[in-house]
Short mmCIF file of C-alpha atoms in Angstrom, two decimals:
data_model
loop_
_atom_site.label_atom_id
_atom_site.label_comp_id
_atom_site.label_asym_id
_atom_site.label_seq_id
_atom_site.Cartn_x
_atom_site.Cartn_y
_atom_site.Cartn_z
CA UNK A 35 -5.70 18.54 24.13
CA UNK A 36 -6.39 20.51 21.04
CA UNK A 37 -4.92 24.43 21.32
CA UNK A 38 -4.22 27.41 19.05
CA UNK A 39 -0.50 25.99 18.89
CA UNK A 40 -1.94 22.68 17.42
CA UNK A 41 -0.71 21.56 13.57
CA UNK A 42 -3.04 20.00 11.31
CA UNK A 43 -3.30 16.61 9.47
CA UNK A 44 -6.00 15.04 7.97
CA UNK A 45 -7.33 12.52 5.42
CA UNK A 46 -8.93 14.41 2.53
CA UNK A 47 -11.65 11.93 0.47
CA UNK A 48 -15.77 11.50 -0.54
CA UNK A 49 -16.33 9.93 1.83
CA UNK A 50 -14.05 9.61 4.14
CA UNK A 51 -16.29 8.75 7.24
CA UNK A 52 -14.56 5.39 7.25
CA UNK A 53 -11.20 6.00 7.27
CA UNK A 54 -8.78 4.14 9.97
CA UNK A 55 -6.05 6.72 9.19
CA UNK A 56 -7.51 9.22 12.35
CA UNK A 57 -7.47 5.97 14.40
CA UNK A 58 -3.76 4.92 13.71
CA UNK A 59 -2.01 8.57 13.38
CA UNK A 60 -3.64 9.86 16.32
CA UNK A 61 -2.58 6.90 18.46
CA UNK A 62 0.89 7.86 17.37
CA UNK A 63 0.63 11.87 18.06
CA UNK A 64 -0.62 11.21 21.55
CA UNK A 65 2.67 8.48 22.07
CA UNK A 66 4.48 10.76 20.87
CA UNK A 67 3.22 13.74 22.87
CA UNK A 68 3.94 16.19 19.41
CA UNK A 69 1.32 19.17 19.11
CA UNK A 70 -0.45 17.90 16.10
CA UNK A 71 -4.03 16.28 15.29
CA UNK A 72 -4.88 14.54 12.66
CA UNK A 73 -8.62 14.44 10.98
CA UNK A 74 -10.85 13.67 8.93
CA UNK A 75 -11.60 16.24 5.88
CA UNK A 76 -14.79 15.62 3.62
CA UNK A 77 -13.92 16.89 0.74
CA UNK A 78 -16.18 16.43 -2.92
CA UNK A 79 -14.88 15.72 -6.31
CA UNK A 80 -15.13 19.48 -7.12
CA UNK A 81 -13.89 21.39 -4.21
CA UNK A 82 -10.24 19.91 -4.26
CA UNK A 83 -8.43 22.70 -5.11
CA UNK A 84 -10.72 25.07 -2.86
CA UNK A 85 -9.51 22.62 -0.27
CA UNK A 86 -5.75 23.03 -1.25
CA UNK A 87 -6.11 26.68 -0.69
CA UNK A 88 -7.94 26.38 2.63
CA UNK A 89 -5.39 24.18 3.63
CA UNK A 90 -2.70 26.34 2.68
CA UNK A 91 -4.64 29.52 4.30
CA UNK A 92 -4.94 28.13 8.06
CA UNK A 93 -1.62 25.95 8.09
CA UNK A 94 -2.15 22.37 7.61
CA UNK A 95 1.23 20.71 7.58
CA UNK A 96 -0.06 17.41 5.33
CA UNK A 97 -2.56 15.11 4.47
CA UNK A 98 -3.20 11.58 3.32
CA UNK A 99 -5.68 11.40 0.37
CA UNK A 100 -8.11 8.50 -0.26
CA UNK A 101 -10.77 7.90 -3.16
CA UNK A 102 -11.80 9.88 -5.49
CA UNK A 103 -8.71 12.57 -5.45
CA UNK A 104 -5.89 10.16 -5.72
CA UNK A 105 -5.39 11.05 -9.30
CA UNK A 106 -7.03 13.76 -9.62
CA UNK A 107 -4.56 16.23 -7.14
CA UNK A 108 -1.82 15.35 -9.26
CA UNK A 109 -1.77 18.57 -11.62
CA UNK A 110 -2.60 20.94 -8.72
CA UNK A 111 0.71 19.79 -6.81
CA UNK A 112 4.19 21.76 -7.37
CA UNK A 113 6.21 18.77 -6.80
CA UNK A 114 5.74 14.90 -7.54
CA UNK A 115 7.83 12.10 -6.71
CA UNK A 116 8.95 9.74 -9.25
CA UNK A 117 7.74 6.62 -7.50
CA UNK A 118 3.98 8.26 -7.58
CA UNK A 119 4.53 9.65 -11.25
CA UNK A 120 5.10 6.04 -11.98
CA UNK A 121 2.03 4.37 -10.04
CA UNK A 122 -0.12 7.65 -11.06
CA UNK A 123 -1.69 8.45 -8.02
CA UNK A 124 -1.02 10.44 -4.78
CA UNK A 125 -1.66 9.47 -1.25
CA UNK A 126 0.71 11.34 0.91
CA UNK A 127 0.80 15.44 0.33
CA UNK A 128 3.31 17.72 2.69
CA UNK A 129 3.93 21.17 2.28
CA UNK A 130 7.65 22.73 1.68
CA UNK A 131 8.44 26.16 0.61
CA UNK A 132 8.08 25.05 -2.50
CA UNK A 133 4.03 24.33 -1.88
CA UNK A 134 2.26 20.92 -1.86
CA UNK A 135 4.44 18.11 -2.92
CA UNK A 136 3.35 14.87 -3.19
CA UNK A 137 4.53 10.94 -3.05
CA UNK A 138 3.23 7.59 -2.58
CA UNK A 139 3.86 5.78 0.41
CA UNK A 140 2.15 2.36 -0.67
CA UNK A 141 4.72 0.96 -2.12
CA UNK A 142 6.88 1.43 1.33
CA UNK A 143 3.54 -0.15 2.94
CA UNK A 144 3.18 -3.28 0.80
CA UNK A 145 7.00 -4.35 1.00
CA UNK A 146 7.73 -3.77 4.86
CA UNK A 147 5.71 -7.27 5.56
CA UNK A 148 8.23 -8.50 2.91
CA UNK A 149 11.35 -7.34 4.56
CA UNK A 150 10.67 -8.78 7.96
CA UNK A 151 12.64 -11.32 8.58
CA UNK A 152 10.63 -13.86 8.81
CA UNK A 153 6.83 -12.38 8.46
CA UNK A 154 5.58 -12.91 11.87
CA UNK A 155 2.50 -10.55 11.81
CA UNK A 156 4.92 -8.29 13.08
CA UNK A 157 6.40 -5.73 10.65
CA UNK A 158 9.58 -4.07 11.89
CA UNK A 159 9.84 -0.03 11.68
CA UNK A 160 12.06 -0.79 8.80
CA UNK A 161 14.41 2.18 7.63
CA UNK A 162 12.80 3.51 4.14
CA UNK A 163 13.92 5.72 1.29
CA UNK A 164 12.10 8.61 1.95
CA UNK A 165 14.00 8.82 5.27
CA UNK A 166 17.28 8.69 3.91
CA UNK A 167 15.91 11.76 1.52
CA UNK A 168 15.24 10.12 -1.68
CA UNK A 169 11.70 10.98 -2.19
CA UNK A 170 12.06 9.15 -5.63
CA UNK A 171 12.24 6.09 -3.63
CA UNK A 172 15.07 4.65 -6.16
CA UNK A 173 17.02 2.00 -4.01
CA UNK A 174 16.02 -1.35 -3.43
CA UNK A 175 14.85 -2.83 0.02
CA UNK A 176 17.26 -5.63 1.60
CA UNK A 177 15.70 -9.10 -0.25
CA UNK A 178 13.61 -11.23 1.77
CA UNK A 179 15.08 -14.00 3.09
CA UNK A 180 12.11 -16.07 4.70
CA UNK A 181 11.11 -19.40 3.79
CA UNK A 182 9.21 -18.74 0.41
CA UNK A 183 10.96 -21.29 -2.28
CA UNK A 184 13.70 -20.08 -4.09
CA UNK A 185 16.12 -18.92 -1.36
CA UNK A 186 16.67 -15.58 -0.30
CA UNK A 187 17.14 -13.94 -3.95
CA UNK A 188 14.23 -12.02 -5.27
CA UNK A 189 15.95 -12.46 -8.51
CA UNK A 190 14.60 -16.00 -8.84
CA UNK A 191 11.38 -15.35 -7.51
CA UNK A 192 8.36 -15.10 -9.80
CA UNK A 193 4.90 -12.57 -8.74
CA UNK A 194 1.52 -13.09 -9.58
CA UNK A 195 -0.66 -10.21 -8.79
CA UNK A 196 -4.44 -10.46 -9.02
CA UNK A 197 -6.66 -7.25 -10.35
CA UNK A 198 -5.18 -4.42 -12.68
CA UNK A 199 -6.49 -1.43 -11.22
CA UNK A 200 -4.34 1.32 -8.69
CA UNK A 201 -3.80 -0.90 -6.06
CA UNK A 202 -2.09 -3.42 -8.30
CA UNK A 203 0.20 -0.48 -9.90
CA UNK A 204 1.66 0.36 -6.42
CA UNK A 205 2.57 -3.58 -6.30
CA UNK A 206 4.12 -3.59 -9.10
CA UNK A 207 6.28 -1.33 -8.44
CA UNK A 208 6.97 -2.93 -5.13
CA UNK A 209 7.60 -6.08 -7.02
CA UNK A 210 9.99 -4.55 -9.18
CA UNK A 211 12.07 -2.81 -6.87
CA UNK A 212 12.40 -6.34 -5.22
CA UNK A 213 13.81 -7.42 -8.31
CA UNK A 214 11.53 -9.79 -8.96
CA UNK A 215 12.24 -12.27 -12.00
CA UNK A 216 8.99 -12.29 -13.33
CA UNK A 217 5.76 -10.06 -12.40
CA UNK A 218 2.70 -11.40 -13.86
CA UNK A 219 -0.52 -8.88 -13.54
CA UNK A 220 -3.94 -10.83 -14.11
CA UNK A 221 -6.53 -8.97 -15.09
CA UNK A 222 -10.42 -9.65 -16.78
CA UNK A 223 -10.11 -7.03 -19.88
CA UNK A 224 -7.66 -7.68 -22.54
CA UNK A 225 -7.59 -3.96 -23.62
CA UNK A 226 -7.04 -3.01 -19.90
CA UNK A 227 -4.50 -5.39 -19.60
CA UNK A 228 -2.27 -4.30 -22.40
CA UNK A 229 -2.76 -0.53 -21.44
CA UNK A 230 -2.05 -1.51 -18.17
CA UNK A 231 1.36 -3.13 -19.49
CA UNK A 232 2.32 -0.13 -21.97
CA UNK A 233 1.83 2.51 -19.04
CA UNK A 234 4.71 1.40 -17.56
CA UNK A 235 7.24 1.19 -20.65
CA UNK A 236 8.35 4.54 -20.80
CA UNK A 237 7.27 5.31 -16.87
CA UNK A 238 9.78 6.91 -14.25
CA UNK A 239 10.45 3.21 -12.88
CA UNK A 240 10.12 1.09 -16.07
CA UNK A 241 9.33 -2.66 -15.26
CA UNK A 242 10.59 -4.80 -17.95
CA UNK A 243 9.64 -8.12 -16.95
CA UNK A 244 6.02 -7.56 -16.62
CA UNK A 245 3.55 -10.02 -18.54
CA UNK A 246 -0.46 -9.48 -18.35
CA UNK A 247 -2.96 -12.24 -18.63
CA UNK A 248 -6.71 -12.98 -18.37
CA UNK A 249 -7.90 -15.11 -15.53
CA UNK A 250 -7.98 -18.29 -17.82
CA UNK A 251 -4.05 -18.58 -17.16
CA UNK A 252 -4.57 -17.97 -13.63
CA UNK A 253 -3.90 -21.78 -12.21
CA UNK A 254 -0.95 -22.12 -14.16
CA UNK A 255 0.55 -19.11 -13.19
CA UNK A 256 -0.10 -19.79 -9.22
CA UNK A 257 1.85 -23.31 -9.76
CA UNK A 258 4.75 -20.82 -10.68
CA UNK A 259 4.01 -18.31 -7.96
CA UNK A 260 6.49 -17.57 -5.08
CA UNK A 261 4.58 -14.22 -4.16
CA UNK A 262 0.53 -14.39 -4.97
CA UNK A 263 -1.12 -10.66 -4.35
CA UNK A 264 -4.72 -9.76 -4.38
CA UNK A 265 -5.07 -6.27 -5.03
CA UNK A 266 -9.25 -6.97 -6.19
CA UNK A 267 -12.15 -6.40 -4.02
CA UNK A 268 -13.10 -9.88 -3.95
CA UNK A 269 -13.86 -11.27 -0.18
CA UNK A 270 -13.83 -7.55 1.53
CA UNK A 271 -16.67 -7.11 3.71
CA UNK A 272 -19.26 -7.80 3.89
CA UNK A 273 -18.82 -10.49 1.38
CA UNK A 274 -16.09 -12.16 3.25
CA UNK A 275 -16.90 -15.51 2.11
CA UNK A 276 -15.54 -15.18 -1.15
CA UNK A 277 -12.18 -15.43 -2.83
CA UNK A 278 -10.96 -14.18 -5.47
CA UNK A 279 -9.22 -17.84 -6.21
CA UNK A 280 -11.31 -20.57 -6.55
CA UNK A 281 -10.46 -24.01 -4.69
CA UNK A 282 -9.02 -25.67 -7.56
CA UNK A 283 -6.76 -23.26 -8.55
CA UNK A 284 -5.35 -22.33 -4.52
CA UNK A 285 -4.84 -26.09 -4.44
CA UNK A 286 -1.73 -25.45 -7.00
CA UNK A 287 0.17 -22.83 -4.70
CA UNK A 288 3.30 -24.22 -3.77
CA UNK A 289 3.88 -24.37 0.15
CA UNK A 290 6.19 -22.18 1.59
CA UNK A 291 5.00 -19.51 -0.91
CA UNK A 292 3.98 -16.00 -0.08
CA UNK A 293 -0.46 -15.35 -0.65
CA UNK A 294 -0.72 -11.70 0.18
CA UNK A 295 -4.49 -10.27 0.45
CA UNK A 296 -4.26 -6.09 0.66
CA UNK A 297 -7.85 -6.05 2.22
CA UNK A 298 -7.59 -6.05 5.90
CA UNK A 299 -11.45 -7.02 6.90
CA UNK A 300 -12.55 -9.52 7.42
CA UNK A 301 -9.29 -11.10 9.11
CA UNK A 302 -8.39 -12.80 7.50
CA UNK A 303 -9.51 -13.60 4.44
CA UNK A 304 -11.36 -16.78 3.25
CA UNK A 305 -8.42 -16.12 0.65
CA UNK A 306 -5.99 -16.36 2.99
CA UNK A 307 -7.48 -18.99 4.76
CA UNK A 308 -7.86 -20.90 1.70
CA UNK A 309 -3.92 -21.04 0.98
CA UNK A 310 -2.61 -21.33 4.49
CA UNK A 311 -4.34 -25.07 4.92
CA UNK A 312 -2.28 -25.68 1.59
CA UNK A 313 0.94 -24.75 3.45
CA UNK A 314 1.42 -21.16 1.80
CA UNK A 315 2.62 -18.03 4.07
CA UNK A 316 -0.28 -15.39 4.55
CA UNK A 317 0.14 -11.66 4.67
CA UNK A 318 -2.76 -9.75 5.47
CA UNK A 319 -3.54 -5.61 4.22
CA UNK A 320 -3.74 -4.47 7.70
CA UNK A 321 0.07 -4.23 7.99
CA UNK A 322 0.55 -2.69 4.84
CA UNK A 323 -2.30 -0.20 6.02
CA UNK A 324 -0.21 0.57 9.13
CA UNK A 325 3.46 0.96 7.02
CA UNK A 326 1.92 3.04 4.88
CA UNK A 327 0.77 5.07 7.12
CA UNK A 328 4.03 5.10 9.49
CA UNK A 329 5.75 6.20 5.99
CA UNK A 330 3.76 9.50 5.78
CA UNK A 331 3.54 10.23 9.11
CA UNK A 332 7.75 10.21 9.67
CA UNK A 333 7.62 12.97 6.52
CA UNK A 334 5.00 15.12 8.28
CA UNK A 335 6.75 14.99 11.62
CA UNK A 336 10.06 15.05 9.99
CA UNK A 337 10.89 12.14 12.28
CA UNK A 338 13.00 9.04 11.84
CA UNK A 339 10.86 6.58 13.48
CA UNK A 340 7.44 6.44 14.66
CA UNK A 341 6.02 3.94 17.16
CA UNK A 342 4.45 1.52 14.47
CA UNK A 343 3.09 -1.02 17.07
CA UNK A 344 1.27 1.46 18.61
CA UNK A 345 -0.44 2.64 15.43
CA UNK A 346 -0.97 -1.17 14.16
CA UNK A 347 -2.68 -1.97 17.72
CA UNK A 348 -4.57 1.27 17.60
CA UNK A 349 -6.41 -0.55 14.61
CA UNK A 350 -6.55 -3.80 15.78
CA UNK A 351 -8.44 -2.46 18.69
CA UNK A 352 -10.14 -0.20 16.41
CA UNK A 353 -11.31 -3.58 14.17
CA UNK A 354 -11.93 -5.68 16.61
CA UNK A 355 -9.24 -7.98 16.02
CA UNK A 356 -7.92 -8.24 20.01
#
């Protein structure tokens, strides 16, 4: 029940009618039996920082932010953390007597799949960074040591990520605090592609083993690929028939390797049904929706673990998916 004594969260984006966050975070409030809600805050391109003050004014504790204000908060925070500096975009805001502060909890979300030993479907509530108060997010998960070729050493491993646009930034950085061998970002703009590569020279987590490409290199790269990403929009619903890979070039992944689609509907993918009758390992986005998520909501709460599966079957039910 909803009182006076309740504490505000929320998901601030335009629009944000479709957001799962309310679905997952609430699931875990009410487990938890904490006073807090969490919503869902409509807020246009040019009210942000009327909203920050609002917020501020009547006590919201944090927020998650979706599109169009992911970038855009950044110089209307006191505080940012080096791992979002270095993607260059926000998604997790908390207040601290210092004001708003924000981080990035995506990268946290794309690599818990990756640290499960082995992927299952079934993420663990993995210990992160942030928790051990390094909101820079500076040391490196445990390696993966599933079946993907090339043993149990990221080191040796070699990334292919597909699309050049946020998403992709937030696994790159995943990628290289893996340690990674080789990240290779494919993208359809040349110029993109080599701004995309020169952002991150002099960035607060340089990656110096990242090579960009156009998508005529793309089956040659996937023969190499250990760990294949799709951060594009290609096969999301309601065009769920499509890949983002066509049939000749999936038919060059390497079984036992790791095809890892961040959109979460349909599920799964006709790209990751595509590689798993080749023998690759499939990850889906829902999981990395739910880690994410989990990330944020341990800051807000200022709690060391939440319940994860409840949150991840909250949106499974939420989806459809059971």
């Amino acid at each position: 029940m909803i009182k006076g004594t309740t504490k505000l969260l929320g998901v601030i984006g335009h629009p944000v009618e479709h957001s799962l966050s309310p679905a997952m975070h609430n699931a875990a409030i009410s487990h938890l039996g904490v006073d807090f809600v969490y919503l869902p805050f409509p807020v246009k391109p040019g009210g942000l920082k009327a909203a920050l003050a609002g917020f501020a004014a009547i006590g919201v504790r944090g927020f998650s932010i979706t599109i169009p204000h992911k970038q855009a908060i950044l110089p209307l925070l006191s505080e940012v953390s080096p791992i979002a500096r270095a993607i260059g975009a926000v998604n997790t805001v908390y207040l601290t007597d210092k004001g708003w502060c924000g981080t990035n909890t995506d990268v946290e979300g794309f690599l818990a799949p990756l640290q499960t030993l082995p992927y299952q479907g079934e993420a663990k509530d993995s210990i992160s960074p942030l928790e051990r108060g390094n909101t820079a997010v500076e040391s490196c998960p445990p390696p993966y040591q599933g079946g993907a070729r090339g043993g149990s050493d990221w080191s040796q491993k070699v990334a292919v990520i597909l699309g050049n646009g946020g998403a992709a930034r937030a696994v790159v950085a995943g990628c290289a605090q893996l340690g990674c061998a080789e990240i290779h970002v494919v993208g359809r703009s040349e110029q993109n592609l080599a701004e995309f590569q020169q952002s991150w020279v002099n960035s607060p987590m340089p990656v110096q083993n990242l090579q960009v490409h156009t998508w005529d290199n793309l089956s040659m790269l996937i023969s190499q690929a250990d760990l294949l990403v799709n951060t594009t929009p290609v096969g999301m619903y309601p065009q769920g028939e499509k890949s983002p890979v066509a049939d000749g070039a999936i038919d060059r992944i390497s079984a036992g390797a790791i095809v890892y689609d961040l959109i979460y509907t349909p599920n799964p993918t006709q790209f990751l049904k595509d590689a798993k009758l080749r023998g690759a390992r499939a990850i889906d986005g829902l999981e990395m929706l739910v880690q994410q998520g989990a990330a944020a909501l341990k800051i807000w709460l200022d709690q060391e673990s939440v319940p994860v599966d409840v949150m991840r079957q909250a949106l499974r039910q939420h989806l459809g998916l059971d």
